[in-house]
Amino acid sequence: MSNSANGAALPGAGGLGSIFDARQQVSEAVSAGLKRRYARERRFRLYGMLATLFAVVVLGILLFTIIRTGLPAFTQTMIKLSVTLYPQEIDPKGDRDPQTLSSADYQRLVRDALDDYFPDVTSRNDRRELFAMISPGATYVIRSMVMADPSLIGKRIEIEVPLKDDIDQFAKGKIDREADQANRRVSDKQIGWYQRLVDRDLIVSRFNTTLFTAGDSRSPELAGIWGAVVGSFWTMTLTLLMSFPLAVGAAVYLEEFAPKNRWTDVIEVNINNLAAVPSIVFGLLGLAVFIGFFGVPRSSPMVGALVLTLMTLPIIIIASRAALKSVPPSIREAALGVGASKMQATLHHVLPLAMPGMLTGTILGMAHALGETAPLLMIGMVAFIVDIPSGPLNSATVMPVQIYLWSDAPERAFIERASAAIMVLLGFLTVMNLLAVALRKRFEKRW
Amino acid sequence: MIAMQATTGRATDAAASPVPAFMTRDVCVFYGQKQALTNVSLDIHRNQVTSLIGPSGCGKSTYLRCLNRMNDIIDGCRVTGSILLDGQDIYAGSMDVVHLRARVGMVFQKPNPFPKSIFENVAYGPRIHGIAKDKTELEAIVHNSLEKAGLLAEVKDRMDQPGTGLSGGQQQRLCIARAIAVQPEVILMDEPCSALDPIATARIEELIDELREHFAIVIVTHSMQQAARVSQRTGFFHLGILVETGDTEQIFTNPRDKRTQDYITGRFG
């Protein structure tokens, strides 16, 4: 082919000229196409930029909405009360018996204090509405103060107690005062009383410590995420303790020791399949096997961790195998070449080099598990649990389930608390990821 | 050229030593169904450098890796025939592969130091075999090995720095130090200079000639000049068979086989 082309071009005086012409032609063709090529490249880059921009904008909107909804939950509207601790109400016998102190009618004291503020409110119905403005938590506040220091009895104490969630929402401007009274949770009379309290400087807004120290509650102003945080902590710790050694062991065996035959192929396919199984199936399995057969306590972090371990195992195994595969074979050969056994070569050289990748996979798996809700619904971790779990066998719930429960609640105040809980959860995930990056950096430096 | 004459002159004396380190007879290697080596019979003598030459894919590396059973880690690889190290069959059940590799060290084509300190690289072998009784003894071994590998002067002030930070030639000498730290009888070298520049290559070649005093050395090389420079005996492989073997001088000046002649004169390969 090239011979015939040369043969046509070379003979005659035009030989050199035609080569020149051919170059000219190529050059023209290149410059004619250049504009289109660059335009295509610009378009390609634009698509990429648009895709990135879209992702960033959507993420921004998501974060913005969560933060805007959740931020008010970090403050709580409180009322200043001046409560007289009448000895005859709290401790009629005067022997300071804790039993008596604990069961005294502190609600009555709160009502007395409110009556002092509003001597004009006398009718039974009105007073009930007035007392409904204060959280039932007020009585607990007073009781715990008296229990801690019985010498307060007989004195007059100034305390700040939370207002009921509806009033709190009204104070935060979440309830439209122009709306018809029947369509809002706060009555006209309550608004009037609230206004009088504001005028007398008795209403204050405080940082909502309850949100971070309390367990769940029926009353939003008394509900906190601490119970869920502790539940998540137990669940995650147990999941990590069970899944990491199991997964690394399985990955090392499959990658370094197992013969490559049909059985290991079957196992590999099954591991990949497991990673794709819907998480609720693991929940059903946990219900049937761990709770039904082995009798692990229902709703406990233990059973949750068992289920999440099953779920994260394939993820960590796959990541760990990839990390082991990426260790150059020359390292294995070097170790074997000086007479290291297979296990020594793996433990001394391959595993440390693969560890950063394994840790990344583990953190990803744990982040996945931390945000998992569906399988936990099946094993009873969706229960309403007020107490802070004190161990892995207590009933508990976890943060995503708490978010699910709160976002489903009818009270408005729970909606903002759900967003606040999401913010806390995102905070934990960020910390975990930073930890992963830091760990990887340290490992990489050592080698 | 004069140097080569001198080394080959000494070689003929050493070749007279009675018991070879390795005695291999009718070695065949199969990768699955494919036969890579057919009936290779070759002796490796002590205090000699034996070079294996031949075109790519001729089986010389495969043969080399039989000698310390490095082929074991390749799935579907099967070795037949007999390979005797000091009269012991290394493929027999009584031969432990870890023990074998302590006796037969290996240096690879690409320098592959561990991503650890220079000291740790050399100390690793003695440490896992429990050769050194205490820290001072271990340090002496490391020192000695680096000295023998001609690297000590360059690294003695930075023993705790990573071995991967050295230059290519230094890394390869580190790998040699690592191999000799366990006092093997034989050192196998699989194209040890193919990733190095000419100056680093020259250093390694000098080193190989010095090491001959203590070890039997088998070197696979693509460079015929290198084979001629460093080795006393040469085996020429072609298409999985050992075509010719003999004193290096004889192979390069007076080959018996036509194929050897064609290869060394550059007609193929």
mmCIF file of N, CA, C and O in Angstrom, chain A residues 379-442:
data_model
loop_
_atom_site.group_PDB
_atom_site.id
_atom_site.type_symbol
_atom_site.label_atom_id
_atom_site.label_comp_id
_atom_site.label_asym_id
_atom_site.label_seq_id
_atom_site.Cartn_x
_atom_site.Cartn_y
_atom_site.Cartn_z
ATOM 1 N N ILE A 379 -35.470 -5.924 64.991
ATOM 2 C CA ILE A 379 -35.037 -6.589 66.223
ATOM 3 C C ILE A 379 -35.376 -5.759 67.450
ATOM 4 O O ILE A 379 -34.779 -5.918 68.497
ATOM 5 N N GLY A 380 -36.338 -4.854 67.289
ATOM 6 C CA GLY A 380 -36.907 -4.181 68.450
ATOM 7 C C GLY A 380 -36.128 -2.990 68.956
ATOM 8 O O GLY A 380 -36.416 -2.477 70.024
ATOM 9 N N MET A 381 -35.133 -2.522 68.196
ATOM 10 C CA MET A 381 -34.407 -1.345 68.680
ATOM 11 C C MET A 381 -35.180 -0.066 68.382
ATOM 12 O O MET A 381 -34.687 1.029 68.603
ATOM 13 N N VAL A 382 -36.394 -0.220 67.879
ATOM 14 C CA VAL A 382 -37.223 0.931 67.559
ATOM 15 C C VAL A 382 -38.117 1.299 68.756
ATOM 16 O O VAL A 382 -38.884 2.229 68.702
ATOM 17 N N ALA A 383 -37.963 0.573 69.854
ATOM 18 C CA ALA A 383 -38.829 0.786 71.008
ATOM 19 C C ALA A 383 -38.604 2.161 71.627
ATOM 20 O O ALA A 383 -37.548 2.760 71.474
ATOM 21 N N PHE A 384 -39.635 2.619 72.361
ATOM 22 C CA PHE A 384 -39.534 3.886 73.075
ATOM 23 C C PHE A 384 -38.799 3.626 74.374
ATOM 24 O O PHE A 384 -39.322 2.982 75.284
ATOM 25 N N ILE A 385 -37.542 4.079 74.458
ATOM 26 C CA ILE A 385 -36.717 3.756 75.625
ATOM 27 C C ILE A 385 -36.252 5.047 76.289
ATOM 28 O O ILE A 385 -35.585 5.874 75.679
ATOM 29 N N VAL A 386 -36.656 5.222 77.546
ATOM 30 C CA VAL A 386 -36.364 6.455 78.266
ATOM 31 C C VAL A 386 -35.007 6.366 78.958
ATOM 32 O O VAL A 386 -34.252 7.322 78.982
ATOM 33 N N ASP A 387 -34.688 5.166 79.488
ATOM 34 C CA ASP A 387 -33.457 5.023 80.276
ATOM 35 C C ASP A 387 -32.235 5.032 79.370
ATOM 36 O O ASP A 387 -32.273 4.568 78.239
ATOM 37 N N ILE A 388 -31.144 5.546 79.931
ATOM 38 C CA ILE A 388 -29.860 5.467 79.230
ATOM 39 C C ILE A 388 -29.359 4.034 79.381
ATOM 40 O O ILE A 388 -29.232 3.562 80.515
ATOM 41 N N PRO A 389 -29.064 3.329 78.281
ATOM 42 C CA PRO A 389 -28.602 1.944 78.425
ATOM 43 C C PRO A 389 -27.261 1.913 79.150
ATOM 44 O O PRO A 389 -26.350 2.678 78.837
ATOM 45 N N SER A 390 -27.149 1.025 80.144
ATOM 46 C CA SER A 390 -25.911 0.992 80.924
ATOM 47 C C SER A 390 -25.017 -0.165 80.495
ATOM 48 O O SER A 390 -23.941 -0.354 81.037
ATOM 49 N N GLY A 391 -25.453 -0.943 79.517
ATOM 50 C CA GLY A 391 -24.614 -2.047 79.070
ATOM 51 C C GLY A 391 -25.149 -2.612 77.777
ATOM 52 O O GLY A 391 -26.236 -2.238 77.337
ATOM 53 N N PRO A 392 -24.400 -3.522 77.156
ATOM 54 C CA PRO A 392 -24.798 -4.034 75.848
ATOM 55 C C PRO A 392 -26.013 -4.949 75.885
ATOM 56 O O PRO A 392 -26.502 -5.346 74.835
ATOM 57 N N LEU A 393 -26.502 -5.299 77.076
ATOM 58 C CA LEU A 393 -27.659 -6.186 77.109
ATOM 59 C C LEU A 393 -28.933 -5.453 77.531
ATOM 60 O O LEU A 393 -30.000 -6.040 77.589
ATOM 61 N N ASN A 394 -28.799 -4.127 77.838
ATOM 62 C CA ASN A 394 -29.992 -3.327 78.140
ATOM 63 C C ASN A 394 -30.737 -3.001 76.859
ATOM 64 O O ASN A 394 -30.160 -3.010 75.788
ATOM 65 N N SER A 395 -32.014 -2.680 77.027
ATOM 66 C CA SER A 395 -32.755 -2.193 75.865
ATOM 67 C C SER A 395 -32.186 -0.843 75.452
ATOM 68 O O SER A 395 -31.828 -0.035 76.304
ATOM 69 N N ALA A 396 -32.096 -0.638 74.158
ATOM 70 C CA ALA A 396 -31.514 0.614 73.680
ATOM 71 C C ALA A 396 -32.056 0.930 72.309
ATOM 72 O O ALA A 396 -32.668 0.092 71.646
ATOM 73 N N THR A 397 -31.837 2.173 71.904
ATOM 74 C CA THR A 397 -32.103 2.522 70.525
ATOM 75 C C THR A 397 -30.841 3.196 70.017
ATOM 76 O O THR A 397 -29.912 3.426 70.776
ATOM 77 N N VAL A 398 -30.789 3.469 68.731
ATOM 78 C CA VAL A 398 -29.591 4.108 68.186
ATOM 79 C C VAL A 398 -30.001 5.411 67.501
ATOM 80 O O VAL A 398 -31.175 5.660 67.279
ATOM 81 N N MET A 399 -29.020 6.225 67.143
ATOM 82 C CA MET A 399 -29.321 7.578 66.654
ATOM 83 C C MET A 399 -30.225 7.599 65.418
ATOM 84 O O MET A 399 -31.208 8.335 65.401
ATOM 85 N N PRO A 400 -29.914 6.820 64.372
ATOM 86 C CA PRO A 400 -30.798 6.915 63.200
ATOM 87 C C PRO A 400 -32.217 6.486 63.512
ATOM 88 O O PRO A 400 -33.172 7.053 62.958
ATOM 89 N N VAL A 401 -32.370 5.498 64.407
ATOM 90 C CA VAL A 401 -33.721 5.070 64.765
ATOM 91 C C VAL A 401 -34.414 6.169 65.570
ATOM 92 O O VAL A 401 -35.616 6.425 65.403
ATOM 93 N N GLN A 402 -33.646 6.839 66.447
ATOM 94 C CA GLN A 402 -34.197 7.965 67.204
ATOM 95 C C GLN A 402 -34.669 9.067 66.255
ATOM 96 O O GLN A 402 -35.734 9.649 66.443
ATOM 97 N N ILE A 403 -33.884 9.319 65.234
ATOM 98 C CA ILE A 403 -34.268 10.326 64.236
ATOM 99 C C ILE A 403 -35.561 9.901 63.550
ATOM 100 O O ILE A 403 -36.489 10.696 63.378
ATOM 101 N N TYR A 404 -35.607 8.612 63.221
ATOM 102 C CA TYR A 404 -36.801 8.077 62.570
ATOM 103 C C TYR A 404 -38.017 8.244 63.477
ATOM 104 O O TYR A 404 -39.084 8.678 63.046
ATOM 105 N N LEU A 405 -37.856 7.934 64.765
ATOM 106 C CA LEU A 405 -38.972 8.024 65.710
ATOM 107 C C LEU A 405 -39.442 9.463 65.858
ATOM 108 O O LEU A 405 -40.639 9.745 65.864
ATOM 109 N N TRP A 406 -38.494 10.378 65.994
ATOM 110 C CA TRP A 406 -38.844 11.781 66.231
ATOM 111 C C TRP A 406 -39.455 12.425 64.993
ATOM 112 O O TRP A 406 -40.379 13.215 65.094
ATOM 113 N N SER A 407 -38.917 12.075 63.817
ATOM 114 C CA SER A 407 -39.467 12.726 62.621
ATOM 115 C C SER A 407 -40.871 12.217 62.341
ATOM 116 O O SER A 407 -41.602 12.801 61.542
ATOM 117 N N ASP A 408 -41.235 11.130 62.996
ATOM 118 C CA ASP A 408 -42.559 10.560 62.816
ATOM 119 C C ASP A 408 -43.539 11.078 63.871
ATOM 120 O O ASP A 408 -44.728 10.809 63.795
ATOM 121 N N ALA A 409 -43.023 11.815 64.873
ATOM 122 C CA ALA A 409 -43.862 12.226 65.993
ATOM 123 C C ALA A 409 -44.751 13.405 65.600
ATOM 124 O O ALA A 409 -44.389 14.212 64.741
ATOM 125 N N PRO A 410 -45.944 13.513 66.207
ATOM 126 C CA PRO A 410 -46.855 14.583 65.830
ATOM 127 C C PRO A 410 -46.423 15.960 66.340
ATOM 128 O O PRO A 410 -46.726 16.966 65.718
ATOM 129 N N GLU A 411 -45.709 16.014 67.476
ATOM 130 C CA GLU A 411 -45.347 17.316 68.047
ATOM 131 C C GLU A 411 -44.330 18.023 67.153
ATOM 132 O O GLU A 411 -43.352 17.426 66.738
ATOM 133 N N ARG A 412 -44.584 19.307 66.947
ATOM 134 C CA ARG A 412 -43.669 20.092 66.107
ATOM 135 C C ARG A 412 -42.270 20.118 66.690
ATOM 136 O O ARG A 412 -41.273 20.084 65.968
ATOM 137 N N ALA A 413 -42.205 20.196 68.008
ATOM 138 C CA ALA A 413 -40.904 20.356 68.654
ATOM 139 C C ALA A 413 -40.012 19.149 68.384
ATOM 140 O O ALA A 413 -38.790 19.251 68.427
ATOM 141 N N PHE A 414 -40.631 17.977 68.098
ATOM 142 C CA PHE A 414 -39.817 16.802 67.805
ATOM 143 C C PHE A 414 -39.158 16.906 66.429
ATOM 144 O O PHE A 414 -38.101 16.332 66.192
ATOM 145 N N ILE A 415 -39.818 17.652 65.514
ATOM 146 C CA ILE A 415 -39.258 17.788 64.169
ATOM 147 C C ILE A 415 -37.906 18.494 64.251
ATOM 148 O O ILE A 415 -36.919 18.055 63.668
ATOM 149 N N GLU A 416 -37.856 19.593 65.020
ATOM 150 C CA GLU A 416 -36.573 20.300 65.117
ATOM 151 C C GLU A 416 -35.550 19.476 65.873
ATOM 152 O O GLU A 416 -34.367 19.518 65.579
ATOM 153 N N ARG A 417 -36.026 18.676 66.824
ATOM 154 C CA ARG A 417 -35.094 17.813 67.544
ATOM 155 C C ARG A 417 -34.544 16.719 66.626
ATOM 156 O O ARG A 417 -33.380 16.331 66.740
ATOM 157 N N ALA A 418 -35.402 16.230 65.720
ATOM 158 C CA ALA A 418 -34.920 15.240 64.756
ATOM 159 C C ALA A 418 -33.790 15.838 63.923
ATOM 160 O O ALA A 418 -32.747 15.210 63.713
ATOM 161 N N SER A 419 -33.981 17.082 63.466
ATOM 162 C CA SER A 419 -32.924 17.724 62.674
ATOM 163 C C SER A 419 -31.667 17.937 63.496
ATOM 164 O O SER A 419 -30.552 17.761 63.000
ATOM 165 N N ALA A 420 -31.868 18.300 64.767
ATOM 166 C CA ALA A 420 -30.695 18.476 65.636
ATOM 167 C C ALA A 420 -29.952 17.152 65.785
ATOM 168 O O ALA A 420 -28.715 17.096 65.742
ATOM 169 N N ALA A 421 -30.721 16.055 65.919
ATOM 170 C CA ALA A 421 -30.095 14.737 66.048
ATOM 171 C C ALA A 421 -29.348 14.379 64.768
ATOM 172 O O ALA A 421 -28.265 13.787 64.817
ATOM 173 N N ILE A 422 -29.920 14.765 63.606
ATOM 174 C CA ILE A 422 -29.221 14.511 62.341
ATOM 175 C C ILE A 422 -27.889 15.255 62.341
ATOM 176 O O ILE A 422 -26.865 14.720 61.927
ATOM 177 N N MET A 423 -27.921 16.508 62.837
ATOM 178 C CA MET A 423 -26.677 17.279 62.881
ATOM 179 C C MET A 423 -25.637 16.575 63.744
ATOM 180 O O MET A 423 -24.459 16.488 63.386
ATOM 181 N N VAL A 424 -26.087 16.056 64.887
ATOM 182 C CA VAL A 424 -25.149 15.351 65.766
ATOM 183 C C VAL A 424 -24.607 14.106 65.066
ATOM 184 O O VAL A 424 -23.405 13.819 65.084
ATOM 185 N N LEU A 425 -25.504 13.364 64.392
ATOM 186 C CA LEU A 425 -25.086 12.147 63.689
ATOM 187 C C LEU A 425 -24.060 12.478 62.607
ATOM 188 O O LEU A 425 -23.027 11.807 62.475
ATOM 189 N N LEU A 426 -24.356 13.550 61.840
ATOM 190 C CA LEU A 426 -23.409 13.968 60.800
ATOM 191 C C LEU A 426 -22.072 14.346 61.427
ATOM 192 O O LEU A 426 -21.007 14.067 60.869
ATOM 193 N N GLY A 427 -22.156 14.987 62.608
ATOM 194 C CA GLY A 427 -20.918 15.341 63.309
ATOM 195 C C GLY A 427 -20.097 14.109 63.628
ATOM 196 O O GLY A 427 -18.893 14.061 63.374
ATOM 197 N N PHE A 428 -20.768 13.066 64.138
ATOM 198 C CA PHE A 428 -20.063 11.819 64.455
ATOM 199 C C PHE A 428 -19.432 11.225 63.200
ATOM 200 O O PHE A 428 -18.285 10.766 63.228
ATOM 201 N N LEU A 429 -20.189 11.228 62.094
ATOM 202 C CA LEU A 429 -19.661 10.653 60.852
ATOM 203 C C LEU A 429 -18.434 11.426 60.386
ATOM 204 O O LEU A 429 -17.446 10.832 59.949
ATOM 205 N N THR A 430 -18.509 12.753 60.505
ATOM 206 C CA THR A 430 -17.354 13.567 60.096
ATOM 207 C C THR A 430 -16.139 13.234 60.943
ATOM 208 O O THR A 430 -15.038 13.057 60.427
ATOM 209 N N VAL A 431 -16.376 13.125 62.266
ATOM 210 C CA VAL A 431 -15.262 12.796 63.157
ATOM 211 C C VAL A 431 -14.662 11.444 62.775
ATOM 212 O O VAL A 431 -13.441 11.271 62.697
ATOM 213 N N MET A 432 -15.532 10.466 62.489
ATOM 214 C CA MET A 432 -15.047 9.137 62.109
ATOM 215 C C MET A 432 -14.182 9.213 60.859
ATOM 216 O O MET A 432 -13.116 8.602 60.777
ATOM 217 N N ASN A 433 -14.661 9.963 59.871
ATOM 218 C CA ASN A 433 -13.904 10.048 58.623
ATOM 219 C C ASN A 433 -12.571 10.752 58.823
ATOM 220 O O ASN A 433 -11.563 10.333 58.269
ATOM 221 N N LEU A 434 -12.583 11.803 59.651
ATOM 222 C CA LEU A 434 -11.323 12.492 59.936
ATOM 223 C C LEU A 434 -10.349 11.545 60.630
ATOM 224 O O LEU A 434 -9.159 11.516 60.336
ATOM 225 N N LEU A 435 -10.904 10.748 61.547
ATOM 226 C CA LEU A 435 -10.091 9.774 62.262
ATOM 227 C C LEU A 435 -9.456 8.796 61.270
ATOM 228 O O LEU A 435 -8.270 8.462 61.371
ATOM 229 N N ALA A 436 -10.267 8.363 60.300
ATOM 230 C CA ALA A 436 -9.753 7.424 59.291
ATOM 231 C C ALA A 436 -8.609 8.052 58.520
ATOM 232 O O ALA A 436 -7.561 7.438 58.312
ATOM 233 N N VAL A 437 -8.792 9.307 58.130
ATOM 234 C CA VAL A 437 -7.746 9.994 57.370
ATOM 235 C C VAL A 437 -6.485 10.113 58.216
ATOM 236 O O VAL A 437 -5.372 9.829 57.758
ATOM 237 N N ALA A 438 -6.673 10.500 59.509
ATOM 238 C CA ALA A 438 -5.523 10.669 60.388
ATOM 239 C C ALA A 438 -4.775 9.350 60.565
ATOM 240 O O ALA A 438 -3.552 9.295 60.489
ATOM 241 N N LEU A 439 -5.541 8.274 60.781
ATOM 242 C CA LEU A 439 -4.928 6.955 60.958
ATOM 243 C C LEU A 439 -4.122 6.560 59.728
ATOM 244 O O LEU A 439 -2.999 6.079 59.815
ATOM 245 N N ARG A 440 -4.733 6.778 58.562
ATOM 246 C CA ARG A 440 -4.055 6.411 57.318
ATOM 247 C C ARG A 440 -2.751 7.180 57.171
ATOM 248 O O ARG A 440 -1.719 6.626 56.845
ATOM 249 N N LYS A 441 -2.839 8.487 57.476
ATOM 250 C CA LYS A 441 -1.644 9.321 57.358
ATOM 251 C C LYS A 441 -0.532 8.772 58.242
ATOM 252 O O LYS A 441 0.612 8.667 57.830
ATOM 253 N N ARG A 442 -0.892 8.406 59.493
ATOM 254 C CA ARG A 442 0.128 7.922 60.417
ATOM 255 C C ARG A 442 0.753 6.632 59.925
ATOM 256 O O ARG A 442 1.962 6.462 59.953
#
